[in-house]
């Protein structure tokens, strides 16, 4: 009887991980960003076990979907490996920081940081919504030195797109933080990697999301090995999440190549904002700071805040589009 | 990367790594349920997260030195362990393939950069654990 209950528990984690993996792969986030909140908020798993299971499963998402993208030659492996210098260094510093925080019983702060990282990573995303291919820029010194050029075939636009990256140094700085966040929070931190390549280096969205997907695995491998020796990986949970996330990522990758970039960004935004608010509330709840109402009420407040926010921003972006169209037709 | 076949090879390596890893994990899970636990712990103890957290039933309690004996005793926990470590090594092989292909292209700047990445990976795996345990 208890074995059946445990099996059910296992399958529930697999199910949650499938959803997390699907969304993670679709957005280039890598699963963990959705998985950690799901495991901690809905399954009551301690943060460090959630982070451990999530980080190691992130490798599965990354490897699973990256194998599809690299074959299609969208991901830029050279730029990716170059930027991994910063992400792996960041991952080492980040996971050591988490160990410090855990040993000093400051885990509530990781929830708040988790939520804030999610919410702040939205700002640049909202600003650029609707731009599929980045604005034209002149190559700078780093473009030539670090060979930041490439091309890929866009299935939806039906043409080969040539691109070049700029500001390699700024990309490396953002990537260090991406790695740090990955090690600290047990996520792939694809959002920050996308930020580094999209905003800092001005690469096209499709190259950014696919290369980030490939880089996440290397960053997560660095953090995971440190997590392993520190005992942050519960094998029961990690086995379930690794399988689930992989299944989810498989379907996510099938869909990604076919949908428009604008849709990716809106899904991105909607889910992140809800999870972000809820994680902040949970962290503050743990130390009874200001917010002391129950988890259920926190949950609904987070949903309401994010729905209102997304609707407003969606309306705002559509209104701009109408105005542009009207001006064109005149 | 001039030689675009490298991307195909990388793609196969990633796929193979994930498939090997997942097979080990699935076999491990089946064994875990069939034998009601592994490595001296029952399934109920492992799946009670707060009990596991308090009693240190986690990756630290699984000794990597015992992998071979664990596998020969058909212990599910060690099958999952192997699966997870194959997963960790999968992206590392990709950096290694990248390193080789940069060398082939005589792109020494990128050979150097890939070397730093590999150094970081092994630093995290071999050096840091000695200081934190």
PDB file of N, CA and C in Angstrom, chain A residues 8-63:
ATOM      1  N   UNK A   8       3.052   6.812  -6.633  1.00  0.00           N
ATOM      2  CA  UNK A   8       2.207   7.933  -7.037  1.00  0.00           C
ATOM      3  C   UNK A   8       2.963   9.254  -6.858  1.00  0.00           C
ATOM      4  N   UNK A   9       3.648   9.345  -5.722  1.00  0.00           N
ATOM      5  CA  UNK A   9       4.460  10.523  -5.422  1.00  0.00           C
ATOM      6  C   UNK A   9       5.504  10.723  -6.519  1.00  0.00           C
ATOM      7  N   UNK A  10       6.132   9.614  -6.890  1.00  0.00           N
ATOM      8  CA  UNK A  10       7.160   9.634  -7.926  1.00  0.00           C
ATOM      9  C   UNK A  10       6.574  10.129  -9.252  1.00  0.00           C
ATOM     10  N   UNK A  11       5.427   9.552  -9.615  1.00  0.00           N
ATOM     11  CA  UNK A  11       4.805   9.912 -10.895  1.00  0.00           C
ATOM     12  C   UNK A  11       4.342  11.368 -10.904  1.00  0.00           C
ATOM     13  N   UNK A  12       3.905  11.863  -9.748  1.00  0.00           N
ATOM     14  CA  UNK A  12       3.500  13.274  -9.662  1.00  0.00           C
ATOM     15  C   UNK A  12       4.684  14.198  -9.940  1.00  0.00           C
ATOM     16  N   UNK A  13       5.843  13.827  -9.390  1.00  0.00           N
ATOM     17  CA  UNK A  13       7.040  14.642  -9.654  1.00  0.00           C
ATOM     18  C   UNK A  13       7.393  14.568 -11.139  1.00  0.00           C
ATOM     19  N   UNK A  14       7.280  13.359 -11.716  1.00  0.00           N
ATOM     20  CA  UNK A  14       7.562  13.212 -13.148  1.00  0.00           C
ATOM     21  C   UNK A  14       6.635  14.125 -13.950  1.00  0.00           C
ATOM     22  N   UNK A  15       5.352  14.143 -13.572  1.00  0.00           N
ATOM     23  CA  UNK A  15       4.369  14.945 -14.291  1.00  0.00           C
ATOM     24  C   UNK A  15       4.708  16.444 -14.209  1.00  0.00           C
ATOM     25  N   UNK A  16       4.999  16.920 -12.991  1.00  0.00           N
ATOM     26  CA  UNK A  16       5.379  18.332 -12.820  1.00  0.00           C
ATOM     27  C   UNK A  16       6.614  18.670 -13.634  1.00  0.00           C
ATOM     28  N   UNK A  17       7.547  17.712 -13.693  1.00  0.00           N
ATOM     29  CA  UNK A  17       8.789  17.949 -14.423  1.00  0.00           C
ATOM     30  C   UNK A  17       8.572  17.999 -15.926  1.00  0.00           C
ATOM     31  N   UNK A  18       7.592  17.225 -16.415  1.00  0.00           N
ATOM     32  CA  UNK A  18       7.299  17.257 -17.848  1.00  0.00           C
ATOM     33  C   UNK A  18       6.865  18.672 -18.239  1.00  0.00           C
ATOM     34  N   UNK A  19       5.965  19.237 -17.440  1.00  0.00           N
ATOM     35  CA  UNK A  19       5.488  20.590 -17.732  1.00  0.00           C
ATOM     36  C   UNK A  19       6.640  21.587 -17.655  1.00  0.00           C
ATOM     37  N   UNK A  20       7.451  21.464 -16.593  1.00  0.00           N
ATOM     38  CA  UNK A  20       8.587  22.379 -16.433  1.00  0.00           C
ATOM     39  C   UNK A  20       9.557  22.247 -17.604  1.00  0.00           C
ATOM     40  N   UNK A  21       9.805  21.013 -18.025  1.00  0.00           N
ATOM     41  CA  UNK A  21      10.735  20.782 -19.125  1.00  0.00           C
ATOM     42  C   UNK A  21      10.226  21.348 -20.433  1.00  0.00           C
ATOM     43  N   UNK A  22       8.917  21.206 -20.658  1.00  0.00           N
ATOM     44  CA  UNK A  22       8.303  21.711 -21.885  1.00  0.00           C
ATOM     45  C   UNK A  22       8.472  23.226 -21.966  1.00  0.00           C
ATOM     46  N   UNK A  23       8.091  23.900 -20.895  1.00  0.00           N
ATOM     47  CA  UNK A  23       8.181  25.363 -20.876  1.00  0.00           C
ATOM     48  C   UNK A  23       9.641  25.807 -20.934  1.00  0.00           C
ATOM     49  N   UNK A  24      10.486  25.087 -20.200  1.00  0.00           N
ATOM     50  CA  UNK A  24      11.901  25.441 -20.168  1.00  0.00           C
ATOM     51  C   UNK A  24      12.538  25.381 -21.537  1.00  0.00           C
ATOM     52  N   UNK A  25      12.221  24.347 -22.275  1.00  0.00           N
ATOM     53  CA  UNK A  25      12.826  24.185 -23.581  1.00  0.00           C
ATOM     54  C   UNK A  25      12.258  25.190 -24.576  1.00  0.00           C
ATOM     55  N   UNK A  26      10.976  25.474 -24.438  1.00  0.00           N
ATOM     56  CA  UNK A  26      10.304  26.402 -25.345  1.00  0.00           C
ATOM     57  C   UNK A  26      10.855  27.812 -25.210  1.00  0.00           C
ATOM     58  N   UNK A  27      11.236  28.178 -23.998  1.00  0.00           N
ATOM     59  CA  UNK A  27      11.678  29.538 -23.749  1.00  0.00           C
ATOM     60  C   UNK A  27      13.189  29.664 -23.732  1.00  0.00           C
ATOM     61  N   UNK A  28      13.909  28.528 -23.733  1.00  0.00           N
ATOM     62  CA  UNK A  28      15.356  28.593 -23.610  1.00  0.00           C
ATOM     63  C   UNK A  28      15.790  28.772 -22.170  1.00  0.00           C
ATOM     64  N   UNK A  29      14.872  28.596 -21.237  1.00  0.00           N
ATOM     65  CA  UNK A  29      15.199  28.761 -19.818  1.00  0.00           C
ATOM     66  C   UNK A  29      15.894  27.534 -19.265  1.00  0.00           C
ATOM     67  N   UNK A  30      15.534  26.358 -19.788  1.00  0.00           N
ATOM     68  CA  UNK A  30      16.194  25.145 -19.338  1.00  0.00           C
ATOM     69  C   UNK A  30      15.478  24.372 -18.254  1.00  0.00           C
ATOM     70  N   UNK A  31      14.233  24.652 -18.000  1.00  0.00           N
ATOM     71  CA  UNK A  31      13.462  23.796 -17.104  1.00  0.00           C
ATOM     72  C   UNK A  31      13.541  24.139 -15.627  1.00  0.00           C
ATOM     73  N   UNK A  32      14.747  24.407 -15.151  1.00  0.00           N
ATOM     74  CA  UNK A  32      14.929  24.617 -13.720  1.00  0.00           C
ATOM     75  C   UNK A  32      14.182  25.819 -13.176  1.00  0.00           C
ATOM     76  N   UNK A  33      14.128  26.867 -13.973  1.00  0.00           N
ATOM     77  CA  UNK A  33      13.461  28.089 -13.543  1.00  0.00           C
ATOM     78  C   UNK A  33      12.000  27.826 -13.212  1.00  0.00           C
ATOM     79  N   UNK A  34      11.403  26.863 -13.890  1.00  0.00           N
ATOM     80  CA  UNK A  34      10.026  26.492 -13.607  1.00  0.00           C
ATOM     81  C   UNK A  34       9.996  25.370 -12.562  1.00  0.00           C
ATOM     82  N   UNK A  35      10.974  24.469 -12.651  1.00  0.00           N
ATOM     83  CA  UNK A  35      10.964  23.283 -11.800  1.00  0.00           C
ATOM     84  C   UNK A  35      11.185  23.598 -10.316  1.00  0.00           C
ATOM     85  N   UNK A  36      12.139  24.462 -10.004  1.00  0.00           N
ATOM     86  CA  UNK A  36      12.413  24.771  -8.589  1.00  0.00           C
ATOM     87  C   UNK A  36      11.181  25.346  -7.897  1.00  0.00           C
ATOM     88  N   UNK A  37      10.522  26.363  -8.477  1.00  0.00           N
ATOM     89  CA  UNK A  37       9.283  26.841  -7.833  1.00  0.00           C
ATOM     90  C   UNK A  37       8.218  25.757  -7.737  1.00  0.00           C
ATOM     91  N   UNK A  38       8.057  24.941  -8.768  1.00  0.00           N
ATOM     92  CA  UNK A  38       7.038  23.890  -8.722  1.00  0.00           C
ATOM     93  C   UNK A  38       7.335  22.921  -7.579  1.00  0.00           C
ATOM     94  N   UNK A  39       8.588  22.480  -7.457  1.00  0.00           N
ATOM     95  CA  UNK A  39       8.946  21.512  -6.421  1.00  0.00           C
ATOM     96  C   UNK A  39       8.826  22.107  -5.025  1.00  0.00           C
ATOM     97  N   UNK A  40       9.234  23.360  -4.863  1.00  0.00           N
ATOM     98  CA  UNK A  40       9.186  23.947  -3.513  1.00  0.00           C
ATOM     99  C   UNK A  40       7.786  24.431  -3.154  1.00  0.00           C
ATOM    100  N   UNK A  41       7.098  25.069  -4.104  1.00  0.00           N
ATOM    101  CA  UNK A  41       5.799  25.667  -3.776  1.00  0.00           C
ATOM    102  C   UNK A  41       4.685  24.630  -3.743  1.00  0.00           C
ATOM    103  N   UNK A  42       4.693  23.680  -4.686  1.00  0.00           N
ATOM    104  CA  UNK A  42       3.561  22.754  -4.791  1.00  0.00           C
ATOM    105  C   UNK A  42       3.826  21.382  -4.176  1.00  0.00           C
ATOM    106  N   UNK A  43       5.096  20.961  -4.113  1.00  0.00           N
ATOM    107  CA  UNK A  43       5.388  19.615  -3.615  1.00  0.00           C
ATOM    108  C   UNK A  43       6.013  19.628  -2.221  1.00  0.00           C
ATOM    109  N   UNK A  44       6.300  20.803  -1.689  1.00  0.00           N
ATOM    110  CA  UNK A  44       6.863  20.899  -0.347  1.00  0.00           C
ATOM    111  C   UNK A  44       8.248  20.285  -0.199  1.00  0.00           C
ATOM    112  N   UNK A  45       9.016  20.296  -1.278  1.00  0.00           N
ATOM    113  CA  UNK A  45      10.373  19.741  -1.221  1.00  0.00           C
ATOM    114  C   UNK A  45      11.322  20.830  -0.707  1.00  0.00           C
ATOM    115  N   UNK A  46      12.229  20.494   0.224  1.00  0.00           N
ATOM    116  CA  UNK A  46      13.183  21.491   0.726  1.00  0.00           C
ATOM    117  C   UNK A  46      13.978  22.118  -0.417  1.00  0.00           C
ATOM    118  N   UNK A  47      14.323  23.406  -0.256  1.00  0.00           N
ATOM    119  CA  UNK A  47      14.940  24.138  -1.366  1.00  0.00           C
ATOM    120  C   UNK A  47      16.180  23.456  -1.914  1.00  0.00           C
ATOM    121  N   UNK A  48      17.070  22.987  -1.034  1.00  0.00           N
ATOM    122  CA  UNK A  48      18.337  22.456  -1.557  1.00  0.00           C
ATOM    123  C   UNK A  48      18.124  21.178  -2.373  1.00  0.00           C
ATOM    124  N   UNK A  49      17.133  20.347  -1.990  1.00  0.00           N
ATOM    125  CA  UNK A  49      16.829  19.160  -2.796  1.00  0.00           C
ATOM    126  C   UNK A  49      16.203  19.569  -4.128  1.00  0.00           C
ATOM    127  N   UNK A  50      15.353  20.588  -4.082  1.00  0.00           N
ATOM    128  CA  UNK A  50      14.741  21.072  -5.322  1.00  0.00           C
ATOM    129  C   UNK A  50      15.810  21.612  -6.254  1.00  0.00           C
ATOM    130  N   UNK A  51      16.738  22.401  -5.685  1.00  0.00           N
ATOM    131  CA  UNK A  51      17.809  22.978  -6.494  1.00  0.00           C
ATOM    132  C   UNK A  51      18.694  21.872  -7.067  1.00  0.00           C
ATOM    133  N   UNK A  52      19.030  20.871  -6.240  1.00  0.00           N
ATOM    134  CA  UNK A  52      19.889  19.782  -6.695  1.00  0.00           C
ATOM    135  C   UNK A  52      19.257  18.986  -7.813  1.00  0.00           C
ATOM    136  N   UNK A  53      17.997  18.590  -7.621  1.00  0.00           N
ATOM    137  CA  UNK A  53      17.303  17.801  -8.646  1.00  0.00           C
ATOM    138  C   UNK A  53      17.145  18.622  -9.907  1.00  0.00           C
ATOM    139  N   UNK A  54      16.834  19.894  -9.725  1.00  0.00           N
ATOM    140  CA  UNK A  54      16.600  20.759 -10.872  1.00  0.00           C
ATOM    141  C   UNK A  54      17.867  20.965 -11.687  1.00  0.00           C
ATOM    142  N   UNK A  55      18.969  21.248 -10.999  1.00  0.00           N
ATOM    143  CA  UNK A  55      20.199  21.564 -11.727  1.00  0.00           C
ATOM    144  C   UNK A  55      20.660  20.371 -12.557  1.00  0.00           C
ATOM    145  N   UNK A  56      20.588  19.176 -11.967  1.00  0.00           N
ATOM    146  CA  UNK A  56      21.081  18.008 -12.699  1.00  0.00           C
ATOM    147  C   UNK A  56      20.132  17.637 -13.841  1.00  0.00           C
ATOM    148  N   UNK A  57      18.822  17.885 -13.639  1.00  0.00           N
ATOM    149  CA  UNK A  57      17.873  17.603 -14.718  1.00  0.00           C
ATOM    150  C   UNK A  57      18.003  18.606 -15.850  1.00  0.00           C
ATOM    151  N   UNK A  58      18.431  19.812 -15.472  1.00  0.00           N
ATOM    152  CA  UNK A  58      18.642  20.846 -16.476  1.00  0.00           C
ATOM    153  C   UNK A  58      19.638  20.370 -17.535  1.00  0.00           C
ATOM    154  N   UNK A  59      20.614  19.560 -17.100  1.00  0.00           N
ATOM    155  CA  UNK A  59      21.573  19.017 -18.071  1.00  0.00           C
ATOM    156  C   UNK A  59      20.834  18.167 -19.094  1.00  0.00           C
ATOM    157  N   UNK A  60      19.861  17.373 -18.610  1.00  0.00           N
ATOM    158  CA  UNK A  60      19.115  16.516 -19.525  1.00  0.00           C
ATOM    159  C   UNK A  60      18.327  17.339 -20.533  1.00  0.00           C
ATOM    160  N   UNK A  61      17.656  18.396 -20.057  1.00  0.00           N
ATOM    161  CA  UNK A  61      16.922  19.256 -20.999  1.00  0.00           C
ATOM    162  C   UNK A  61      17.859  19.836 -22.011  1.00  0.00           C
ATOM    163  N   UNK A  62      18.935  20.390 -21.481  1.00  0.00           N
ATOM    164  CA  UNK A  62      19.882  21.069 -22.342  1.00  0.00           C
ATOM    165  C   UNK A  62      20.422  20.128 -23.404  1.00  0.00           C
ATOM    166  N   UNK A  63      20.908  18.963 -22.962  1.00  0.00           N
ATOM    167  CA  UNK A  63      21.507  18.017 -23.911  1.00  0.00           C
ATOM    168  C   UNK A  63      20.453  17.503 -24.880  1.00  0.00           C
TER     169      UNK A  63
END
